[in-house]
Amino acid sequence: MENERRNRLTDHLDKLHTTELGAMRIRRNLALDTDQVTAWCKEKIRSPHAVITRKGKNWYVSADGCVITVNAGSWTIITAHREKHRADTSVNYISGNKAAWEEAFEHRHPGWGEENHVKLMHERLPFFCPDVIKELEQIDFKEKTISQFCCNNGRELLSLMQLGAKNAVGFDIAENIIEQARDTAEKAGMDNCRFVSCNILEIPETYNGQFDFILFTIGALTWFEDLKPLFRKVSDCLKTGGILLVHDFHPVMNMLPLPGEPEFDEKHLNKTAYSYFRKEPWKENEGMGYMSETYESKTFTSFSHTMADIISGVSCAGMRVLKLEEFDYDVGLTEAYDKKGLPLSFLLTAEK
């Protein structure tokens, strides 16, 4: 149905036009610096990750954070505007998480991350579990440009450079954690790996089409309320034929109570405590356990996602899922449920 809607509109792009007033309205709403408003709108509609819907007499096209309205009878582009509510919400929780992460780093355990360069110089692919190493070793990284989104202190991306990539860029929102990544790269003598501090959803367009491979690792996806714009950003930054690899907690992990929680019962590990379809965000104010001491921290806001959310987000962004593997072991929260027949972690690869 989505493809049918897309074809019915995109097959008539030559008919699209707008009025002088419409062009003025669109430029104002989107702060566009172009006189070619119709051409700009056509490009957005043509985008493989545009979401096209038909309501009454109009087409509505959602792409890159804006909505374009087209009259289906006259093919007139009536207006376009930002998806304001979602953007405002994102700014609030993302800026809050940035502050919480940077505070957690200031409360980090003594020596946390400071010896990563030693492992990088003396061990093969440190910081990856065996199943991920097996997958990575099947990919040709020679002379490739690679990236990690939500790279934390850079240890995994720097480890991956052992497989022959030409250069790499790591992105993370926390400025002080990125500084540790830069320090680790310098100590390890790796001058072909750069690190950039920014909101992942706002990675500059200069990186569009720059990467042969993009990596997400444990605990990255949970920091995004909506995965569709996240994977659209991935698709934008990948070259055609580029590969995405995600290794993360399985969505089922969000159903299970962890040791220390009131609902946890080690004698009844088949009991769930939370809905698989949970929509409410998770709020935490006790620091970031693997990195820091426990303290009354700024608020970390994270979100649950179903496997359907993940697959749909990747597919809607114009990428083709190549492989999905599920494992019966956890990758960082608790070993209590390991080997009990539950999917606890997963590995996904996709191609643009």
mmCIF file of C-alpha atoms in Angstrom:
data_model
loop_
_atom_site.group_PDB
_atom_site.id
_atom_site.type_symbol
_atom_site.label_atom_id
_atom_site.label_comp_id
_atom_site.label_asym_id
_atom_site.label_seq_id
_atom_site.Cartn_x
_atom_site.Cartn_y
_atom_site.Cartn_z
ATOM 1 C CA MET A 1 0.000 0.000 0.000
ATOM 2 C CA GLU A 2 2.841 2.399 0.869
ATOM 3 C CA ASN A 3 4.549 1.646 -2.457
ATOM 4 C CA GLU A 4 1.268 2.190 -4.303
ATOM 5 C CA ARG A 5 0.795 5.597 -2.670
ATOM 6 C CA ARG A 6 4.409 6.492 -3.405
ATOM 7 C CA ASN A 7 4.082 5.520 -7.058
ATOM 8 C CA ARG A 8 0.841 7.431 -7.583
ATOM 9 C CA LEU A 9 2.465 10.635 -6.374
ATOM 10 C CA THR A 10 6.016 10.202 -7.630
ATOM 11 C CA ASP A 11 4.795 9.201 -11.098
ATOM 12 C CA HIS A 12 3.331 12.701 -11.431
ATOM 13 C CA LEU A 13 6.194 14.805 -10.077
ATOM 14 C CA ASP A 14 6.331 16.686 -13.374
ATOM 15 C CA LYS A 15 2.861 18.103 -12.616
ATOM 16 C CA LEU A 16 3.823 19.489 -9.204
ATOM 17 C CA HIS A 17 3.865 23.257 -8.853
ATOM 18 C CA THR A 18 3.126 25.924 -6.292
ATOM 19 C CA THR A 19 1.861 29.483 -6.237
ATOM 20 C CA GLU A 20 3.878 32.575 -5.414
ATOM 21 C CA LEU A 21 2.114 32.767 -2.059
ATOM 22 C CA GLY A 22 2.717 29.060 -1.457
ATOM 23 C CA ALA A 23 6.433 29.388 -2.194
ATOM 24 C CA MET A 24 6.655 32.347 0.182
ATOM 25 C CA ARG A 25 4.863 30.360 2.905
ATOM 26 C CA ILE A 26 7.109 27.317 2.485
ATOM 27 C CA ARG A 27 10.317 29.383 2.536
ATOM 28 C CA ARG A 28 9.156 31.087 5.722
ATOM 29 C CA ASN A 29 8.005 27.909 7.493
ATOM 30 C CA LEU A 30 11.191 25.978 6.726
ATOM 31 C CA ALA A 31 13.653 28.899 6.654
ATOM 32 C CA LEU A 32 14.711 27.856 3.145
ATOM 33 C CA ASP A 33 17.433 29.781 1.378
ATOM 34 C CA THR A 34 16.358 28.943 -2.165
ATOM 35 C CA ASP A 35 14.050 30.292 -4.857
ATOM 36 C CA GLN A 36 13.573 26.786 -6.276
ATOM 37 C CA VAL A 37 10.884 25.753 -3.793
ATOM 38 C CA THR A 38 9.099 23.339 -6.136
ATOM 39 C CA ALA A 39 12.338 21.569 -7.016
ATOM 40 C CA TRP A 40 13.245 21.357 -3.313
ATOM 41 C CA CYS A 41 9.872 19.762 -2.499
ATOM 42 C CA LYS A 42 10.153 17.293 -5.381
ATOM 43 C CA GLU A 43 13.538 16.169 -4.083
ATOM 44 C CA LYS A 44 12.087 15.499 -0.622
ATOM 45 C CA ILE A 45 9.113 13.598 -2.097
ATOM 46 C CA ARG A 46 11.455 11.531 -4.271
ATOM 47 C CA SER A 47 13.551 10.553 -1.228
ATOM 48 C CA PRO A 48 13.411 6.776 -0.546
ATOM 49 C CA HIS A 49 12.682 7.379 3.148
ATOM 50 C CA ALA A 50 9.771 9.787 2.560
ATOM 51 C CA VAL A 51 6.501 8.589 4.133
ATOM 52 C CA ILE A 52 3.537 9.340 1.847
ATOM 53 C CA THR A 53 -0.098 9.292 3.003
ATOM 54 C CA ARG A 54 -3.400 10.344 1.408
ATOM 55 C CA LYS A 55 -6.101 12.002 3.516
ATOM 56 C CA GLY A 56 -9.143 13.393 1.752
ATOM 57 C CA LYS A 57 -8.146 15.697 -1.080
ATOM 58 C CA ASN A 58 -4.479 16.012 -0.112
ATOM 59 C CA TRP A 59 -1.230 14.054 -0.133
ATOM 60 C CA TYR A 60 0.972 14.437 2.933
ATOM 61 C CA VAL A 61 4.680 13.672 2.627
ATOM 62 C CA SER A 62 6.808 13.373 5.767
ATOM 63 C CA ALA A 63 10.550 13.603 5.129
ATOM 64 C CA ASP A 64 13.556 14.855 7.101
ATOM 65 C CA GLY A 65 11.472 16.414 9.865
ATOM 66 C CA CYS A 66 9.057 18.319 7.639
ATOM 67 C CA VAL A 67 5.572 17.674 6.170
ATOM 68 C CA ILE A 68 4.710 18.698 2.608
ATOM 69 C CA THR A 69 1.037 19.066 1.637
ATOM 70 C CA VAL A 70 0.052 18.489 -2.018
ATOM 71 C CA ASN A 71 -3.472 18.894 -3.424
ATOM 72 C CA ALA A 72 -4.292 15.640 -5.208
ATOM 73 C CA GLY A 73 -6.601 17.258 -7.735
ATOM 74 C CA SER A 74 -4.498 20.172 -8.941
ATOM 75 C CA TRP A 75 -1.015 18.822 -7.997
ATOM 76 C CA THR A 76 -0.398 22.094 -6.183
ATOM 77 C CA ILE A 77 2.125 22.115 -3.340
ATOM 78 C CA ILE A 78 0.036 23.988 -0.798
ATOM 79 C CA THR A 79 2.446 24.285 2.107
ATOM 80 C CA ALA A 80 5.214 22.622 4.108
ATOM 81 C CA HIS A 81 6.066 22.876 7.781
ATOM 82 C CA ARG A 82 8.290 21.368 10.438
ATOM 83 C CA GLU A 83 7.043 18.486 12.573
ATOM 84 C CA LYS A 84 7.182 20.814 15.545
ATOM 85 C CA HIS A 85 5.894 18.687 18.397
ATOM 86 C CA ARG A 86 8.248 15.769 17.812
ATOM 87 C CA ALA A 87 11.224 18.074 17.329
ATOM 88 C CA ASP A 88 10.522 19.993 20.513
ATOM 89 C CA THR A 89 10.150 16.783 22.501
ATOM 90 C CA SER A 90 13.405 15.449 21.093
ATOM 91 C CA VAL A 91 15.307 18.596 22.001
ATOM 92 C CA ASN A 92 14.093 18.344 25.594
ATOM 93 C CA TYR A 93 15.015 14.718 26.306
ATOM 94 C CA ILE A 94 18.186 14.716 24.218
ATOM 95 C CA SER A 95 19.590 17.840 25.821
ATOM 96 C CA GLY A 96 18.705 16.372 29.218
ATOM 97 C CA ASN A 97 20.530 13.145 28.392
ATOM 98 C CA LYS A 98 23.580 15.089 27.229
ATOM 99 C CA ALA A 99 23.775 16.813 30.617
ATOM 100 C CA ALA A 100 23.234 13.510 32.465
ATOM 101 C CA TRP A 101 25.947 11.686 30.512
ATOM 102 C CA GLU A 102 28.490 14.437 30.983
ATOM 103 C CA GLU A 103 27.710 14.534 34.705
ATOM 104 C CA ALA A 104 28.092 10.728 34.935
ATOM 105 C CA PHE A 105 31.519 10.955 33.327
ATOM 106 C CA GLU A 106 32.554 13.454 36.001
ATOM 107 C CA HIS A 107 31.468 10.849 38.591
ATOM 108 C CA ARG A 108 33.205 7.973 36.763
ATOM 109 C CA HIS A 109 34.947 5.193 38.633
ATOM 110 C CA PRO A 110 38.636 5.924 39.219
ATOM 111 C CA GLY A 111 40.601 5.066 36.092
ATOM 112 C CA TRP A 112 37.512 4.242 34.013
ATOM 113 C CA GLY A 113 38.541 4.030 30.349
ATOM 114 C CA GLU A 114 42.038 5.356 30.931
ATOM 115 C CA GLU A 115 43.821 2.105 29.982
ATOM 116 C CA ASN A 116 41.821 1.342 26.843
ATOM 117 C CA HIS A 117 44.800 2.204 24.650
ATOM 118 C CA VAL A 118 46.783 -0.643 26.244
ATOM 119 C CA LYS A 119 44.178 -3.217 25.182
ATOM 120 C CA LEU A 120 44.009 -1.681 21.722
ATOM 121 C CA MET A 121 47.757 -2.093 21.245
ATOM 122 C CA HIS A 122 48.050 -5.626 22.628
ATOM 123 C CA GLU A 123 44.755 -7.472 22.008
ATOM 124 C CA ARG A 124 42.837 -8.434 18.882
ATOM 125 C CA LEU A 125 39.452 -6.757 18.574
ATOM 126 C CA PRO A 126 39.008 -6.017 22.277
ATOM 127 C CA PHE A 127 35.621 -4.797 23.495
ATOM 128 C CA PHE A 128 33.640 -7.050 21.103
ATOM 129 C CA CYS A 129 32.009 -10.367 22.026
ATOM 130 C CA PRO A 130 32.810 -13.488 19.938
ATOM 131 C CA ASP A 131 29.623 -13.443 17.849
ATOM 132 C CA VAL A 132 30.203 -9.834 16.818
ATOM 133 C CA ILE A 133 33.865 -10.546 16.028
ATOM 134 C CA LYS A 134 32.750 -13.436 13.815
ATOM 135 C CA GLU A 135 30.423 -11.114 11.888
ATOM 136 C CA LEU A 136 32.927 -8.280 11.607
ATOM 137 C CA GLU A 137 35.618 -10.593 10.269
ATOM 138 C CA GLN A 138 33.347 -11.463 7.327
ATOM 139 C CA ILE A 139 33.228 -7.815 6.207
ATOM 140 C CA ASP A 140 35.918 -6.282 3.998
ATOM 141 C CA PHE A 141 37.075 -3.092 5.731
ATOM 142 C CA LYS A 142 40.202 -2.548 3.644
ATOM 143 C CA GLU A 143 40.467 1.102 2.575
ATOM 144 C CA LYS A 144 36.913 1.761 3.810
ATOM 145 C CA THR A 145 35.589 4.790 5.692
ATOM 146 C CA ILE A 146 33.628 3.747 8.772
ATOM 147 C CA SER A 147 31.694 5.303 11.638
ATOM 148 C CA GLN A 148 30.080 4.535 14.967
ATOM 149 C CA PHE A 149 26.998 6.443 16.101
ATOM 150 C CA CYS A 150 26.786 6.786 19.910
ATOM 151 C CA CYS A 151 30.445 5.806 20.159
ATOM 152 C CA ASN A 152 30.867 6.620 23.881
ATOM 153 C CA ASN A 153 34.609 6.732 24.665
ATOM 154 C CA GLY A 154 35.555 5.318 21.267
ATOM 155 C CA ARG A 155 36.931 1.990 22.423
ATOM 156 C CA GLU A 156 34.897 -0.144 19.981
ATOM 157 C CA LEU A 157 35.453 2.033 16.930
ATOM 158 C CA LEU A 158 39.180 2.186 17.641
ATOM 159 C CA SER A 159 39.199 -1.589 18.060
ATOM 160 C CA LEU A 160 37.457 -2.027 14.713
ATOM 161 C CA MET A 161 40.234 -0.081 12.986
ATOM 162 C CA GLN A 162 42.393 -3.205 13.374
ATOM 163 C CA LEU A 163 40.530 -4.714 10.406
ATOM 164 C CA GLY A 164 42.079 -2.274 7.959
ATOM 165 C CA ALA A 165 39.668 0.656 7.564
ATOM 166 C CA LYS A 166 41.237 3.724 5.964
ATOM 167 C CA ASN A 167 39.686 6.191 8.397
ATOM 168 C CA ALA A 168 36.823 6.549 10.851
ATOM 169 C CA VAL A 169 34.586 9.083 12.567
ATOM 170 C CA GLY A 170 32.878 8.488 15.912
ATOM 171 C CA PHE A 171 29.857 10.545 17.007
ATOM 172 C CA ASP A 172 28.533 10.960 20.545
ATOM 173 C CA ILE A 173 26.562 13.614 22.400
ATOM 174 C CA ALA A 174 28.763 13.863 25.533
ATOM 175 C CA GLU A 175 31.649 16.249 24.998
ATOM 176 C CA ASN A 176 33.828 15.082 27.888
ATOM 177 C CA ILE A 177 33.448 11.403 26.937
ATOM 178 C CA ILE A 178 34.430 12.284 23.365
ATOM 179 C CA GLU A 179 37.537 13.945 24.788
ATOM 180 C CA GLN A 180 38.519 10.628 26.355
ATOM 181 C CA ALA A 181 38.039 8.958 22.962
ATOM 182 C CA ARG A 182 40.416 11.457 21.373
ATOM 183 C CA ASP A 183 42.922 10.914 24.157
ATOM 184 C CA THR A 184 42.738 7.133 23.723
ATOM 185 C CA ALA A 185 43.295 7.430 19.961
ATOM 186 C CA GLU A 186 46.344 9.639 20.544
ATOM 187 C CA LYS A 187 47.837 7.259 23.109
ATOM 188 C CA ALA A 188 47.262 4.308 20.791
ATOM 189 C CA GLY A 189 48.934 6.151 17.927
ATOM 190 C CA MET A 190 45.804 6.116 15.747
ATOM 191 C CA ASP A 191 45.615 9.376 13.812
ATOM 192 C CA ASN A 192 43.089 8.160 11.238
ATOM 193 C CA CYS A 193 40.127 8.123 13.640
ATOM 194 C CA ARG A 194 38.316 11.373 14.523
ATOM 195 C CA PHE A 195 35.619 12.004 17.111
ATOM 196 C CA VAL A 196 32.782 14.535 16.912
ATOM 197 C CA SER A 197 30.479 15.622 19.726
ATOM 198 C CA CYS A 198 26.925 16.297 18.519
ATOM 199 C CA ASN A 199 23.308 15.187 18.675
ATOM 200 C CA ILE A 200 23.239 12.083 16.447
ATOM 201 C CA LEU A 201 20.035 13.279 14.772
ATOM 202 C CA GLU A 202 21.861 16.487 13.829
ATOM 203 C CA ILE A 203 25.041 15.049 12.331
ATOM 204 C CA PRO A 204 26.001 17.664 9.701
ATOM 205 C CA GLU A 205 24.984 17.050 6.087
ATOM 206 C CA THR A 206 28.664 17.198 5.124
ATOM 207 C CA TYR A 207 28.796 13.553 6.270
ATOM 208 C CA ASN A 208 26.026 12.460 3.894
ATOM 209 C CA GLY A 209 27.165 9.602 1.673
ATOM 210 C CA GLN A 210 30.562 9.418 3.381
ATOM 211 C CA PHE A 211 30.590 6.018 5.105
ATOM 212 C CA ASP A 212 30.944 2.444 3.904
ATOM 213 C CA PHE A 213 29.977 1.067 7.318
ATOM 214 C CA ILE A 214 28.104 2.396 10.379
ATOM 215 C CA LEU A 215 28.060 0.657 13.757
ATOM 216 C CA PHE A 216 25.686 0.780 16.727
ATOM 217 C CA THR A 217 26.603 -1.194 19.837
ATOM 218 C CA ILE A 218 25.132 -2.125 23.188
ATOM 219 C CA GLY A 219 22.589 0.284 24.628
ATOM 220 C CA ALA A 220 22.591 2.837 21.792
ATOM 221 C CA LEU A 221 19.065 2.570 20.364
ATOM 222 C CA THR A 222 17.319 3.062 23.696
ATOM 223 C CA TRP A 223 18.293 6.771 23.777
ATOM 224 C CA PHE A 224 16.018 7.610 20.842
ATOM 225 C CA GLU A 225 12.262 7.977 21.191
ATOM 226 C CA ASP A 226 11.615 7.399 17.485
ATOM 227 C CA LEU A 227 13.926 5.115 15.502
ATOM 228 C CA LYS A 228 12.763 6.261 12.064
ATOM 229 C CA PRO A 229 14.635 9.599 12.007
ATOM 230 C CA LEU A 230 17.644 7.859 13.534
ATOM 231 C CA PHE A 231 17.841 5.276 10.763
ATOM 232 C CA ARG A 232 17.121 7.954 8.148
ATOM 233 C CA LYS A 233 20.234 9.723 9.412
ATOM 234 C CA VAL A 234 22.149 6.445 9.073
ATOM 235 C CA SER A 235 20.901 6.006 5.523
ATOM 236 C CA ASP A 236 21.823 9.585 4.649
ATOM 237 C CA CYS A 237 25.372 9.073 5.889
ATOM 238 C CA LEU A 238 25.927 5.684 4.223
ATOM 239 C CA LYS A 239 27.197 5.317 0.690
ATOM 240 C CA THR A 240 25.079 3.234 -1.699
ATOM 241 C CA GLY A 241 25.954 -0.356 -0.849
ATOM 242 C CA GLY A 242 27.111 0.673 2.629
ATOM 243 C CA ILE A 243 26.496 -1.611 5.616
ATOM 244 C CA LEU A 244 24.782 -0.943 8.953
ATOM 245 C CA LEU A 245 25.529 -3.259 11.886
ATOM 246 C CA VAL A 246 23.569 -3.118 15.145
ATOM 247 C CA HIS A 247 24.520 -5.210 18.187
ATOM 248 C CA ASP A 248 22.265 -4.498 21.139
ATOM 249 C CA PHE A 249 20.005 -5.728 23.916
ATOM 250 C CA HIS A 250 17.017 -7.665 22.595
ATOM 251 C CA PRO A 251 13.668 -5.862 23.116
ATOM 252 C CA VAL A 252 12.576 -8.753 25.362
ATOM 253 C CA MET A 253 15.155 -7.574 27.927
ATOM 254 C CA ASN A 254 12.924 -4.564 28.612
ATOM 255 C CA MET A 255 10.222 -6.932 29.904
ATOM 256 C CA LEU A 256 12.430 -8.546 32.527
ATOM 257 C CA PRO A 257 13.055 -7.251 36.072
ATOM 258 C CA LEU A 258 16.722 -6.951 36.924
ATOM 259 C CA PRO A 259 18.380 -8.120 40.157
ATOM 260 C CA GLY A 260 17.797 -5.454 42.790
ATOM 261 C CA GLU A 261 14.357 -4.537 41.482
ATOM 262 C CA PRO A 262 11.370 -5.484 43.697
ATOM 263 C CA GLU A 263 9.830 -7.606 40.928
ATOM 264 C CA PHE A 264 12.914 -9.781 40.475
ATOM 265 C CA ASP A 265 12.523 -13.364 41.698
ATOM 266 C CA GLU A 266 15.483 -15.632 41.037
ATOM 267 C CA LYS A 267 13.271 -18.695 41.603
ATOM 268 C CA HIS A 268 10.788 -17.633 38.917
ATOM 269 C CA LEU A 269 12.840 -16.244 36.055
ATOM 270 C CA ASN A 270 10.006 -16.830 33.586
ATOM 271 C CA LYS A 271 8.014 -13.908 35.026
ATOM 272 C CA THR A 272 7.914 -10.599 33.185
ATOM 273 C CA ALA A 273 7.385 -7.225 34.834
ATOM 274 C CA TYR A 274 6.898 -4.787 31.943
ATOM 275 C CA SER A 275 4.982 -4.678 28.686
ATOM 276 C CA TYR A 276 6.783 -5.505 25.452
ATOM 277 C CA PHE A 277 4.844 -2.595 23.946
ATOM 278 C CA ARG A 278 5.713 -0.088 26.670
ATOM 279 C CA LYS A 279 5.366 3.508 25.449
ATOM 280 C CA GLU A 280 6.297 5.371 28.632
ATOM 281 C CA PRO A 281 9.930 6.449 28.783
ATOM 282 C CA TRP A 282 12.288 5.049 31.402
ATOM 283 C CA LYS A 283 13.528 7.673 33.873
ATOM 284 C CA GLU A 284 16.669 7.044 35.925
ATOM 285 C CA ASN A 285 18.408 9.286 38.468
ATOM 286 C CA GLU A 286 21.114 7.056 39.949
ATOM 287 C CA GLY A 287 24.041 7.716 37.648
ATOM 288 C CA MET A 288 25.243 5.331 34.956
ATOM 289 C CA GLY A 289 26.185 2.102 36.723
ATOM 290 C CA TYR A 290 28.837 0.685 34.401
ATOM 291 C CA MET A 291 30.682 4.005 34.303
ATOM 292 C CA SER A 292 29.988 5.845 37.535
ATOM 293 C CA GLU A 293 29.285 5.553 41.202
ATOM 294 C CA THR A 294 25.661 5.571 42.345
ATOM 295 C CA TYR A 295 24.549 9.108 43.121
ATOM 296 C CA GLU A 296 21.509 11.386 42.774
ATOM 297 C CA SER A 297 22.044 12.265 39.148
ATOM 298 C CA LYS A 298 20.424 14.324 36.455
ATOM 299 C CA THR A 299 17.685 12.438 34.618
ATOM 300 C CA PHE A 300 18.504 9.812 32.004
ATOM 301 C CA THR A 301 15.526 9.284 29.664
ATOM 302 C CA SER A 302 15.416 6.154 27.523
ATOM 303 C CA PHE A 303 12.805 4.232 25.540
ATOM 304 C CA SER A 304 11.694 0.688 24.775
ATOM 305 C CA HIS A 305 11.412 -0.482 21.172
ATOM 306 C CA THR A 306 9.939 -3.640 19.707
ATOM 307 C CA MET A 307 11.780 -5.691 17.124
ATOM 308 C CA ALA A 308 9.160 -4.467 14.651
ATOM 309 C CA ASP A 309 10.172 -0.869 15.450
ATOM 310 C CA ILE A 310 13.779 -1.704 14.650
ATOM 311 C CA ILE A 311 13.104 -3.621 11.419
ATOM 312 C CA SER A 312 10.557 -1.073 10.192
ATOM 313 C CA GLY A 313 12.872 1.823 11.001
ATOM 314 C CA VAL A 314 15.685 0.273 8.981
ATOM 315 C CA SER A 315 13.423 -0.636 6.057
ATOM 316 C CA CYS A 316 11.645 2.723 5.890
ATOM 317 C CA ALA A 317 15.035 4.422 5.686
ATOM 318 C CA GLY A 318 15.763 2.643 2.408
ATOM 319 C CA MET A 319 17.985 -0.128 3.763
ATOM 320 C CA ARG A 320 17.617 -3.872 3.180
ATOM 321 C CA VAL A 321 17.969 -6.219 6.141
ATOM 322 C CA LEU A 322 20.620 -8.811 5.333
ATOM 323 C CA LYS A 323 20.741 -10.758 8.584
ATOM 324 C CA LEU A 324 19.096 -10.885 11.997
ATOM 325 C CA GLU A 325 20.548 -13.138 14.685
ATOM 326 C CA GLU A 326 19.144 -13.548 18.206
ATOM 327 C CA PHE A 327 21.129 -14.838 21.168
ATOM 328 C CA ASP A 328 20.149 -16.346 24.519
ATOM 329 C CA TYR A 329 22.705 -14.334 26.497
ATOM 330 C CA ASP A 330 22.719 -10.796 27.833
ATOM 331 C CA VAL A 331 25.381 -8.291 26.814
ATOM 332 C CA GLY A 332 25.750 -6.050 29.850
ATOM 333 C CA LEU A 333 22.779 -5.950 32.220
ATOM 334 C CA THR A 334 22.676 -9.296 34.039
ATOM 335 C CA GLU A 335 23.601 -12.955 33.557
ATOM 336 C CA ALA A 336 20.551 -14.110 35.536
ATOM 337 C CA TYR A 337 18.538 -14.973 32.410
ATOM 338 C CA ASP A 338 21.358 -16.376 30.282
ATOM 339 C CA LYS A 339 20.741 -19.739 28.577
ATOM 340 C CA LYS A 340 17.138 -19.904 29.814
ATOM 341 C CA GLY A 341 15.546 -19.939 26.354
ATOM 342 C CA LEU A 342 14.894 -16.203 26.117
ATOM 343 C CA PRO A 343 16.150 -13.876 23.362
ATOM 344 C CA LEU A 344 18.405 -11.438 25.246
ATOM 345 C CA SER A 345 20.588 -9.852 22.571
ATOM 346 C CA PHE A 346 20.623 -9.539 18.793
ATOM 347 C CA LEU A 347 22.818 -8.665 15.845
ATOM 348 C CA LEU A 348 21.396 -7.059 12.720
ATOM 349 C CA THR A 349 23.086 -6.133 9.450
ATOM 350 C CA ALA A 350 21.492 -4.139 6.639
ATOM 351 C CA GLU A 351 22.592 -2.668 3.318
ATOM 352 C CA LYS A 352 21.671 0.658 1.758
#
